[in-house]
Coordinates of C-alpha atoms in Angstrom, one line a residue:
X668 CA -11.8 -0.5 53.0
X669 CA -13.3 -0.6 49.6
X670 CA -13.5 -3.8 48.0
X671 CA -11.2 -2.5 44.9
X672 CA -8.5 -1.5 46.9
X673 CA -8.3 -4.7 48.7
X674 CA -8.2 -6.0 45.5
X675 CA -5.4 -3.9 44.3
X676 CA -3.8 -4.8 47.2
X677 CA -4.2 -8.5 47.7
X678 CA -2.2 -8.2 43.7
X679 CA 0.3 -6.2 44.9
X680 CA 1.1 -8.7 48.0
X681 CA 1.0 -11.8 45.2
X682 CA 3.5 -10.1 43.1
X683 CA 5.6 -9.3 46.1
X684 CA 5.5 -12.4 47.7
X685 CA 6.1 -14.3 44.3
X686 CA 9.2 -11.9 43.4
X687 CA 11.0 -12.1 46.8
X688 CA 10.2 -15.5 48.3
X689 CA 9.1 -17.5 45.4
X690 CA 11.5 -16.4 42.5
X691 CA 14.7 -16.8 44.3
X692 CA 13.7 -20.4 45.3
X693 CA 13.3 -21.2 41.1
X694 CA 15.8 -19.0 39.5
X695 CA 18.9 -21.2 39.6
X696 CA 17.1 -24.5 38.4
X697 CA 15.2 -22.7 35.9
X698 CA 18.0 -20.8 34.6
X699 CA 16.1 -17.3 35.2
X700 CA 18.2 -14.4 34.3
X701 CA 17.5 -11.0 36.2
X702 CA 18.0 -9.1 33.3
X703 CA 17.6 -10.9 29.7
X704 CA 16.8 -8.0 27.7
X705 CA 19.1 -5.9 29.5
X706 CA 17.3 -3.4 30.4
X707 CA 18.9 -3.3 33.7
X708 CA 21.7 -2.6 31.8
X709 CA 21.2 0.1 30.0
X710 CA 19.7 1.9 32.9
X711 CA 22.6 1.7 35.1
X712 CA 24.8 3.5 32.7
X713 CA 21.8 6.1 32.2
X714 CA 22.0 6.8 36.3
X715 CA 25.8 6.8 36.2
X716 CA 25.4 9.1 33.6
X717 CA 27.5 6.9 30.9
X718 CA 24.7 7.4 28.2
X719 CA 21.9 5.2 26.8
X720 CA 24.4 2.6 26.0
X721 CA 25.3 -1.4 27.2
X722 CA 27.9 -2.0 29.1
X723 CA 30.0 -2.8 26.3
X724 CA 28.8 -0.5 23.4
X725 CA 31.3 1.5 21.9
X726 CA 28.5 4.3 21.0
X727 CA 24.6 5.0 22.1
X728 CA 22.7 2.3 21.2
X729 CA 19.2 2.6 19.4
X730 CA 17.9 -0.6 19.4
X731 CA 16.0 -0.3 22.7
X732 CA 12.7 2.0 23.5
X733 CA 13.6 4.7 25.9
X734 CA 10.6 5.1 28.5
X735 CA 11.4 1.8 30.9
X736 CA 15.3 2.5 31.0
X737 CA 14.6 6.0 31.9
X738 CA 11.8 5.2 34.3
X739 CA 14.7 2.4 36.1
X740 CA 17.0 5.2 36.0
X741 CA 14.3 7.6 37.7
X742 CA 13.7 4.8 40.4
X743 CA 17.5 4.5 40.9
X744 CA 17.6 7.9 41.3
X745 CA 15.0 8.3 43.8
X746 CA 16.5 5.9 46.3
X747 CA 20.1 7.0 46.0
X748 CA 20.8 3.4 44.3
X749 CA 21.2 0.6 42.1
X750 CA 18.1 -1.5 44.3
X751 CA 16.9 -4.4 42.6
X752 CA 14.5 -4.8 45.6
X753 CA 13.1 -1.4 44.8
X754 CA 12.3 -2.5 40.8
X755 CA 10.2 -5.5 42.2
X756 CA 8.3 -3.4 44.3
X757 CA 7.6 -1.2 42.0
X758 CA 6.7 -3.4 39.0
X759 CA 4.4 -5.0 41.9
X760 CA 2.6 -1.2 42.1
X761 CA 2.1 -1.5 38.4
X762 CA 0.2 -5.2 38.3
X763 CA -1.6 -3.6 41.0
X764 CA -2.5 -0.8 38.9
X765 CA -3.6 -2.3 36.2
X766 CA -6.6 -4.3 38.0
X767 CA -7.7 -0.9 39.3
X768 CA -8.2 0.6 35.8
X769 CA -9.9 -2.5 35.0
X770 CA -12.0 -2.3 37.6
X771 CA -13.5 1.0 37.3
X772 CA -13.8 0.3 33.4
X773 CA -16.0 -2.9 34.2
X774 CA -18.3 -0.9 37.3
X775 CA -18.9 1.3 34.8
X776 CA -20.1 -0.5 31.9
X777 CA -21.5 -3.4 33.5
X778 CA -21.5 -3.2 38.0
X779 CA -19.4 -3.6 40.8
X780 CA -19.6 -7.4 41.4
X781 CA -18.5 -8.1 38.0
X782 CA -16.1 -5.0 38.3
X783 CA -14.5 -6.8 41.6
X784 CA -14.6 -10.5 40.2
X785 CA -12.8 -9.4 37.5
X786 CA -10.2 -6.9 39.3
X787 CA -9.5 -10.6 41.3
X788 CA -8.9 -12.2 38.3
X789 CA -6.2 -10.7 36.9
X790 CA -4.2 -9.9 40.5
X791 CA -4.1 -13.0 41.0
X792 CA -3.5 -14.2 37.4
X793 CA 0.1 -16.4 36.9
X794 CA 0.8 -15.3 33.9
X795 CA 0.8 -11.2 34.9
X796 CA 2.5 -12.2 38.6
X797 CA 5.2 -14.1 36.5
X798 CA 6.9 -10.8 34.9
X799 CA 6.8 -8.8 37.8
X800 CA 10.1 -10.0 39.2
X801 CA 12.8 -9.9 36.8
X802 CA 13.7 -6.6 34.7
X803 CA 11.1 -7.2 32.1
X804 CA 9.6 -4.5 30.2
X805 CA 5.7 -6.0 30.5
X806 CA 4.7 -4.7 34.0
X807 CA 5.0 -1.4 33.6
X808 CA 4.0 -1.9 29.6
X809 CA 0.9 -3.7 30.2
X810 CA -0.3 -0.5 32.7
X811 CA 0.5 1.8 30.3
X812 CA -1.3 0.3 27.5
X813 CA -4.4 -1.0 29.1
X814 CA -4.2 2.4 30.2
X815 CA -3.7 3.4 26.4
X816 CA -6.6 1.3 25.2
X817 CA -9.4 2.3 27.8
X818 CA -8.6 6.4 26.5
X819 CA -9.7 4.9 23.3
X820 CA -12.8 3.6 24.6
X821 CA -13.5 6.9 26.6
X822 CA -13.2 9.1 23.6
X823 CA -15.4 6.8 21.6
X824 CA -18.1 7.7 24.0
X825 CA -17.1 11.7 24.4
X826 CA -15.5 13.1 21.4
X827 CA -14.1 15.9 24.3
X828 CA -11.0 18.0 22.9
X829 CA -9.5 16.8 26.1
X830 CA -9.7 13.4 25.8
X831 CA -8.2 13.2 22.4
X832 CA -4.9 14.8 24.1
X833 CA -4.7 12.6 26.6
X834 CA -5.6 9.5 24.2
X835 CA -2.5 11.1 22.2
X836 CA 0.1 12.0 25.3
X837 CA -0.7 8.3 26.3
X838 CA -0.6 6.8 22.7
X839 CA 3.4 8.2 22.5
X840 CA 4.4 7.1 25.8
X841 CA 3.0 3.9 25.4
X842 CA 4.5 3.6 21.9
X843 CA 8.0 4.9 23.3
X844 CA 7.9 2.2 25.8
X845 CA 7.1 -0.5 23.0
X846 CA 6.8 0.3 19.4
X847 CA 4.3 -2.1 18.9
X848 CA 1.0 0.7 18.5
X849 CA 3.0 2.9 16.7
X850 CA 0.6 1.9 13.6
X851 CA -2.3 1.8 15.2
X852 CA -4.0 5.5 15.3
X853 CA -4.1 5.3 11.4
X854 CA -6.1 2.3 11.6
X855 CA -8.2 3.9 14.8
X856 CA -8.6 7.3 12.6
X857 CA -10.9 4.9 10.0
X858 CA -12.8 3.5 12.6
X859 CA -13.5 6.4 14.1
X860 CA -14.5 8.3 11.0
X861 CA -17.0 5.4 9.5
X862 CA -18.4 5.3 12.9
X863 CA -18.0 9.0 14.3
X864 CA -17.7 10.8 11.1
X865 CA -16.0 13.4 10.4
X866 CA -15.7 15.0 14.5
X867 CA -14.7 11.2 15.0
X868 CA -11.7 11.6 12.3
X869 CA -10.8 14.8 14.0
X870 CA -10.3 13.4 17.1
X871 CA -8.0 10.7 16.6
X872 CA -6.1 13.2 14.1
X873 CA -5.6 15.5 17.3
X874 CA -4.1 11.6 18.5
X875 CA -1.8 11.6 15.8
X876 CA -0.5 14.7 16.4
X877 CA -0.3 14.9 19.9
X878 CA 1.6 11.2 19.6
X879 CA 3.6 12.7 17.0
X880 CA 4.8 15.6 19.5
X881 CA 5.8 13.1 22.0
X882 CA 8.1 11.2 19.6
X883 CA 9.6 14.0 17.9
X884 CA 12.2 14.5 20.2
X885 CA 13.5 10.7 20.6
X886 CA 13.6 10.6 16.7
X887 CA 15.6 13.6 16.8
X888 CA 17.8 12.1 18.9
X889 CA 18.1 9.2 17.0
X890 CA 18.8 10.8 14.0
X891 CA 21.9 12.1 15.6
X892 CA 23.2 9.0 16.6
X893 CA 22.6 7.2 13.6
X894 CA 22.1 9.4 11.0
X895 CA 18.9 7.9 10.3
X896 CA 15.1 8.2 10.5
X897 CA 14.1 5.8 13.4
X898 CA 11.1 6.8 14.8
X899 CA 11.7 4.3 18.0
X900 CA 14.2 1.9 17.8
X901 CA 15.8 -1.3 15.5
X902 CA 14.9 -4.6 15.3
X903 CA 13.0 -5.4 13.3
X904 CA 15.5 -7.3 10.8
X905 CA 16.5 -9.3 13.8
X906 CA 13.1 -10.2 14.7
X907 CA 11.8 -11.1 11.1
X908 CA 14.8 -13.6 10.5
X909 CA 14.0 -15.0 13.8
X910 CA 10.3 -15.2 12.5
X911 CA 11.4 -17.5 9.8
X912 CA 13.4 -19.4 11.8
X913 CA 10.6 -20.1 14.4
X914 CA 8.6 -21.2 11.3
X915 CA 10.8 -23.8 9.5
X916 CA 12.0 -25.2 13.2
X917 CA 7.9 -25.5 14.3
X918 CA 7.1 -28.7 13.4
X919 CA 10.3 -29.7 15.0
X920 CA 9.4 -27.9 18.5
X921 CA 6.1 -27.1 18.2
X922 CA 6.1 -26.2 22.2
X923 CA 9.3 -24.9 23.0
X924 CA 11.4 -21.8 20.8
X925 CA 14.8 -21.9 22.3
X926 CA 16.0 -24.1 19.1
X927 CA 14.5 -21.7 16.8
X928 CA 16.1 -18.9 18.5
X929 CA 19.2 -20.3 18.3
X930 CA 19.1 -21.4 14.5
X931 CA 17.3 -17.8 13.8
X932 CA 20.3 -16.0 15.3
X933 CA 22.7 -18.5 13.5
X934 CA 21.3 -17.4 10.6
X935 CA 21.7 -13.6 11.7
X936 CA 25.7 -14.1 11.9
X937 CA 25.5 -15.9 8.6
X938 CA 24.0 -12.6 6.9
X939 CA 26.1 -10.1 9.5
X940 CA 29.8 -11.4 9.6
X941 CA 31.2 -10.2 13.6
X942 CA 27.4 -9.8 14.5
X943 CA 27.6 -7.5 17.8
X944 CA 24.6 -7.3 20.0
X945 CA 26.3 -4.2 22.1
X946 CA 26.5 -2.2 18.3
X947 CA 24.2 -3.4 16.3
X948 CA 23.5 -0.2 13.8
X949 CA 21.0 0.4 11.1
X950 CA 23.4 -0.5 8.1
X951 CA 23.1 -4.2 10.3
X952 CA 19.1 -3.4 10.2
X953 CA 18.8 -2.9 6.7
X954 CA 20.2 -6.0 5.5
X955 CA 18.5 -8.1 7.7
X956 CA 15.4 -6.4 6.4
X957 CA 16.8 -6.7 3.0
X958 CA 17.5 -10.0 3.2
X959 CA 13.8 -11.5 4.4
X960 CA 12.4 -9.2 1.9
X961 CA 13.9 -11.6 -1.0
X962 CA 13.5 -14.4 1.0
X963 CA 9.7 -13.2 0.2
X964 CA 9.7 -12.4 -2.9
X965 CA 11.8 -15.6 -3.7
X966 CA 8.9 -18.0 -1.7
X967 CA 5.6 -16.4 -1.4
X968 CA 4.1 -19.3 0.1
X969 CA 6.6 -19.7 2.7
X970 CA 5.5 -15.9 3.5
X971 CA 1.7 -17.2 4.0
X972 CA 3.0 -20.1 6.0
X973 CA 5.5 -18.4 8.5
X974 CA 2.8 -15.7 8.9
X975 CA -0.2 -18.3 9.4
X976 CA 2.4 -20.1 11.9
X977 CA 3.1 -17.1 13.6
X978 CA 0.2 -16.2 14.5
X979 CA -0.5 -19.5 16.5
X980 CA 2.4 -19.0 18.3
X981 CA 2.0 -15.4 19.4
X982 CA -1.2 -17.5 21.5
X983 CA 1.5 -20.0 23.4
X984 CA 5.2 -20.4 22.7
X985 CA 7.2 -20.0 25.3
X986 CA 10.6 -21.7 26.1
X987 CA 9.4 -24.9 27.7
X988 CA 6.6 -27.4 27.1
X989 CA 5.4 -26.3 30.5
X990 CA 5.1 -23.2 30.4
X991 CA 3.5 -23.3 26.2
X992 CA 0.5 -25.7 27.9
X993 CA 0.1 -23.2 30.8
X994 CA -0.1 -20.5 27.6
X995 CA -2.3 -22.5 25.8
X996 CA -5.0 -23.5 28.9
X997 CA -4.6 -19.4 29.8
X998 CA -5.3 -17.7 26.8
X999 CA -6.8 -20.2 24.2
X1000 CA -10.1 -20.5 26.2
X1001 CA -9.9 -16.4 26.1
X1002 CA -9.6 -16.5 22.4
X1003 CA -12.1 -18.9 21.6
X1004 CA -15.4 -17.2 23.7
X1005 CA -14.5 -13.8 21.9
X1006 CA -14.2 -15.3 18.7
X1007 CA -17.4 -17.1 19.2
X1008 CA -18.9 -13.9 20.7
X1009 CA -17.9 -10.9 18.4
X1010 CA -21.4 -10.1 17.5
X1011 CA -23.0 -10.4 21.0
X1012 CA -20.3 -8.1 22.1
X1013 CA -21.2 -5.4 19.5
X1014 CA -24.8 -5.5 19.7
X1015 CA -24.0 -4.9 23.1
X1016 CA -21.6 -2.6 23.5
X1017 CA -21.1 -0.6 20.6
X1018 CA -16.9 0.5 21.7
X1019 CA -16.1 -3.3 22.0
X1020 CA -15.4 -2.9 18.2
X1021 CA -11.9 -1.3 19.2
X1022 CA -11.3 -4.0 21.7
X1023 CA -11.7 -6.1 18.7
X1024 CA -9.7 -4.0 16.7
X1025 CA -7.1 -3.6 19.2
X1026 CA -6.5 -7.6 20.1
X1027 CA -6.9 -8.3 16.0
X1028 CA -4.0 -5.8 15.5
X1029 CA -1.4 -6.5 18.0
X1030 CA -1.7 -10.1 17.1
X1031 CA -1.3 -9.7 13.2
X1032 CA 1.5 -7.4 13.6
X1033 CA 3.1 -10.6 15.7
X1034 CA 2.0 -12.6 13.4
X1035 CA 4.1 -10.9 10.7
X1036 CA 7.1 -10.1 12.5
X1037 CA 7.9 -12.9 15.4
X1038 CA 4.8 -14.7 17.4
X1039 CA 6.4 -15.9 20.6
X1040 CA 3.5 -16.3 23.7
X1041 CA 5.2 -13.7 25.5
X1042 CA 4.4 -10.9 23.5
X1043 CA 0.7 -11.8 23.9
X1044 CA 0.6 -11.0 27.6
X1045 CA 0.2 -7.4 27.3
X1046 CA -3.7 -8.5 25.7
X1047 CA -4.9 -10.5 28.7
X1048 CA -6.2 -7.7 30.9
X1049 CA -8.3 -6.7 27.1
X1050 CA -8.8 -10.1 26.6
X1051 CA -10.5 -10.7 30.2
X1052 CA -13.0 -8.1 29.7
X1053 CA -13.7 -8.6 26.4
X1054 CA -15.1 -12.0 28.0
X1055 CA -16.9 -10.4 30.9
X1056 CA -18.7 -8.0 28.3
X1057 CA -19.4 -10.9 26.1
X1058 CA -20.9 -12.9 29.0
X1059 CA -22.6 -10.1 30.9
X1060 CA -25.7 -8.2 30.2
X1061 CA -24.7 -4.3 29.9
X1062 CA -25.5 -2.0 32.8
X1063 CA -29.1 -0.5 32.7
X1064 CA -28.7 3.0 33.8

């Protein structure tokens, strides 16, 4: 058996063993809910064919990305069943995934004992294991957008027509399983063109459109429901007020968010009187939006201090002091070499500017919306090589 697929495998079994023998053992006296997001949720009533709705929603919801409750609905579907078994498996598959991309990315640029040290590293990493057995979005995210990130890379070195359509088919899926890139090709299509030209601008406009395509129909359908342009879904009020919140209550807790979650959403039902989480609609999204947008206006420098603060926290925040140190001795470390290494990296490798680009983005978005360590995860696999290129020599052909 080849040494990657051993790999791949030895990640799956650690993800399996941690979701079905380990995970039970902790879930009562950590308080682990299955389903937090609810997720789960949403994709029961999906396979029952009651609509992309929670359990309690009077009317389709929109405040929730479509592709991972459709993909739990799929899985359902496939085994004649509701089988929460199934989902672990499953988002086991994906972790495993994801170190074979990786793998073939680093053989490629740099050689197969680097490629397999690496592929190691991250099926065995805590961190990724830890979300692979409750209905959390990041396995099957993290795939998708490492996925995402290494099409970038491969049309950067091949401005093919091809690969431009499948940079852009896997920019919308990835951006319909979390809105978080949806931004992103604009800032790609620049650094493309200063460093392509004008066949480089091209390219990630064919992105754009393909993308574009993709989304069309869930903002169609959106529109429908709310009678509004929302290109994904809501949230962003909520998230912005809890932002604030995470920023006046950090000195307080600067290793654990649970009390700023819980002031931030007293703050919600301050601004939203009968604040419902099973309808919360756009007219609810606008004033939230509204109302940080004054708070901005009104105290610029609390703007440049909740955004500064945010951005430390996107590194390490968790809900515990346990688990914000194991953030902190994970990804810190990460940080710090490709900081200190940005310009070995592009004298090296001339593409690592869009890793660069890629990491700086997703955290400054964070940073000006809500930086909790969780949302950071989805970087890791970009953040480990990032590291291995910075620290290895590149491959001699």
């Amino acid at each position: 058996m080849k040494i990657h697929f051993f790999i791949a495998i030895v990640g799956f079994a650690a993800a399996l063993i941690f979701s079905l023998i380990v995970y039970p053992k902790i879930q009562i006296p950590l308080n682990l809910g299955i389903d937090p997001d609810r997720y789960w949720e949403v994709a029961h009533n999906i396979y029952t064919e009651s609509g992309f709705k929670y359990s309690n929603s009077t009317a389709e919801i929109i405040d929730k990305p479509p592709v991972y409750p459709y993909l739990l609905a799929l899985l359902f579907h496939l085994t004649n069943g509701v089988n929460y078994y199934i989902v672990q498996i499953f988002q086991a598959l994906f972790h495993s995934l994801t170190t074979l991309l990786i793998f073939f990315f680093i053989r490629n640029v740099v050689d197969g004992k680097t490629a397999a040290i690496t592929q190691l590293t991250l099926a065995l990493h805590p961190i990724l294991i830890w979300y692979t057995p409750r209905i959390w979005i990041e396995s099957f995210y993290i795939l998708i957008f490492v996925a995402t990130c290494l099409s970038y890379l491969r049309l950067f070195n091949s401005l093919k027509l091809s690969n431009s359509i499948v940079s852009g088919l896997m920019t919308g899926v990835t951006i319909l399983t979390k809105s978080v890139l949806l931004f992103f090709p604009i800032f790609l299509l620049f650094f493309f063109y200063f460093t392509k030209g004008i066949k480089g601008f091209k390219s990630v406009l064919i992105i754009i459109v393909v993308a574009s395509v993709i989304l069309l129909p869930w903002v169609i359908r959106n529109y429908k429901v709310s009678n509004s342009f929302v290109p994904v879904n809501i949230g962003l009020g909520q998230n912005l007020i809890l932002g604030n919140a995470l920023a006046e209550n950090w000195t307080q807790n600067p290793f654990n968010n649970l009390d700023a979650w819980e002031k931030g959403y007293t703050k919600i039902q301050s601004i939203i009187n009968n604040f419902d989480f099973d309808n919360y609609q756009v007219d609810n999204e606008k004033l939230l939006i509204r109302t940080y947008l004054n708070s901005v206006f009104k105290n610029p420098e609390f703007f440049a201090y909740r955004t500064f603060i945010n951005f430390i926290t996107f590194w390490y925040l968790s809900e515990s002091p346990i688990k914000s140190i194991f953030f902190i001795i994970a990804q810190i470390p990460l940080l710090l070499v490709i900081v200190i290494g940005i310009k070995k990296l592009i004298r090296s490798y001339e593409f690592g500017w869009i890793l660069i680009l890629i990491i700086t983005y997703y955290s400054i978005v964070h940073a000006f919306v809500i930086g909790w360590g969780r949302y950071s995860v989805p970087l890791i696999p970009l953040m480990v090589v990032t590291v291995v290129l910075i620290l290895k020599d590149k491959k001699i052909d």
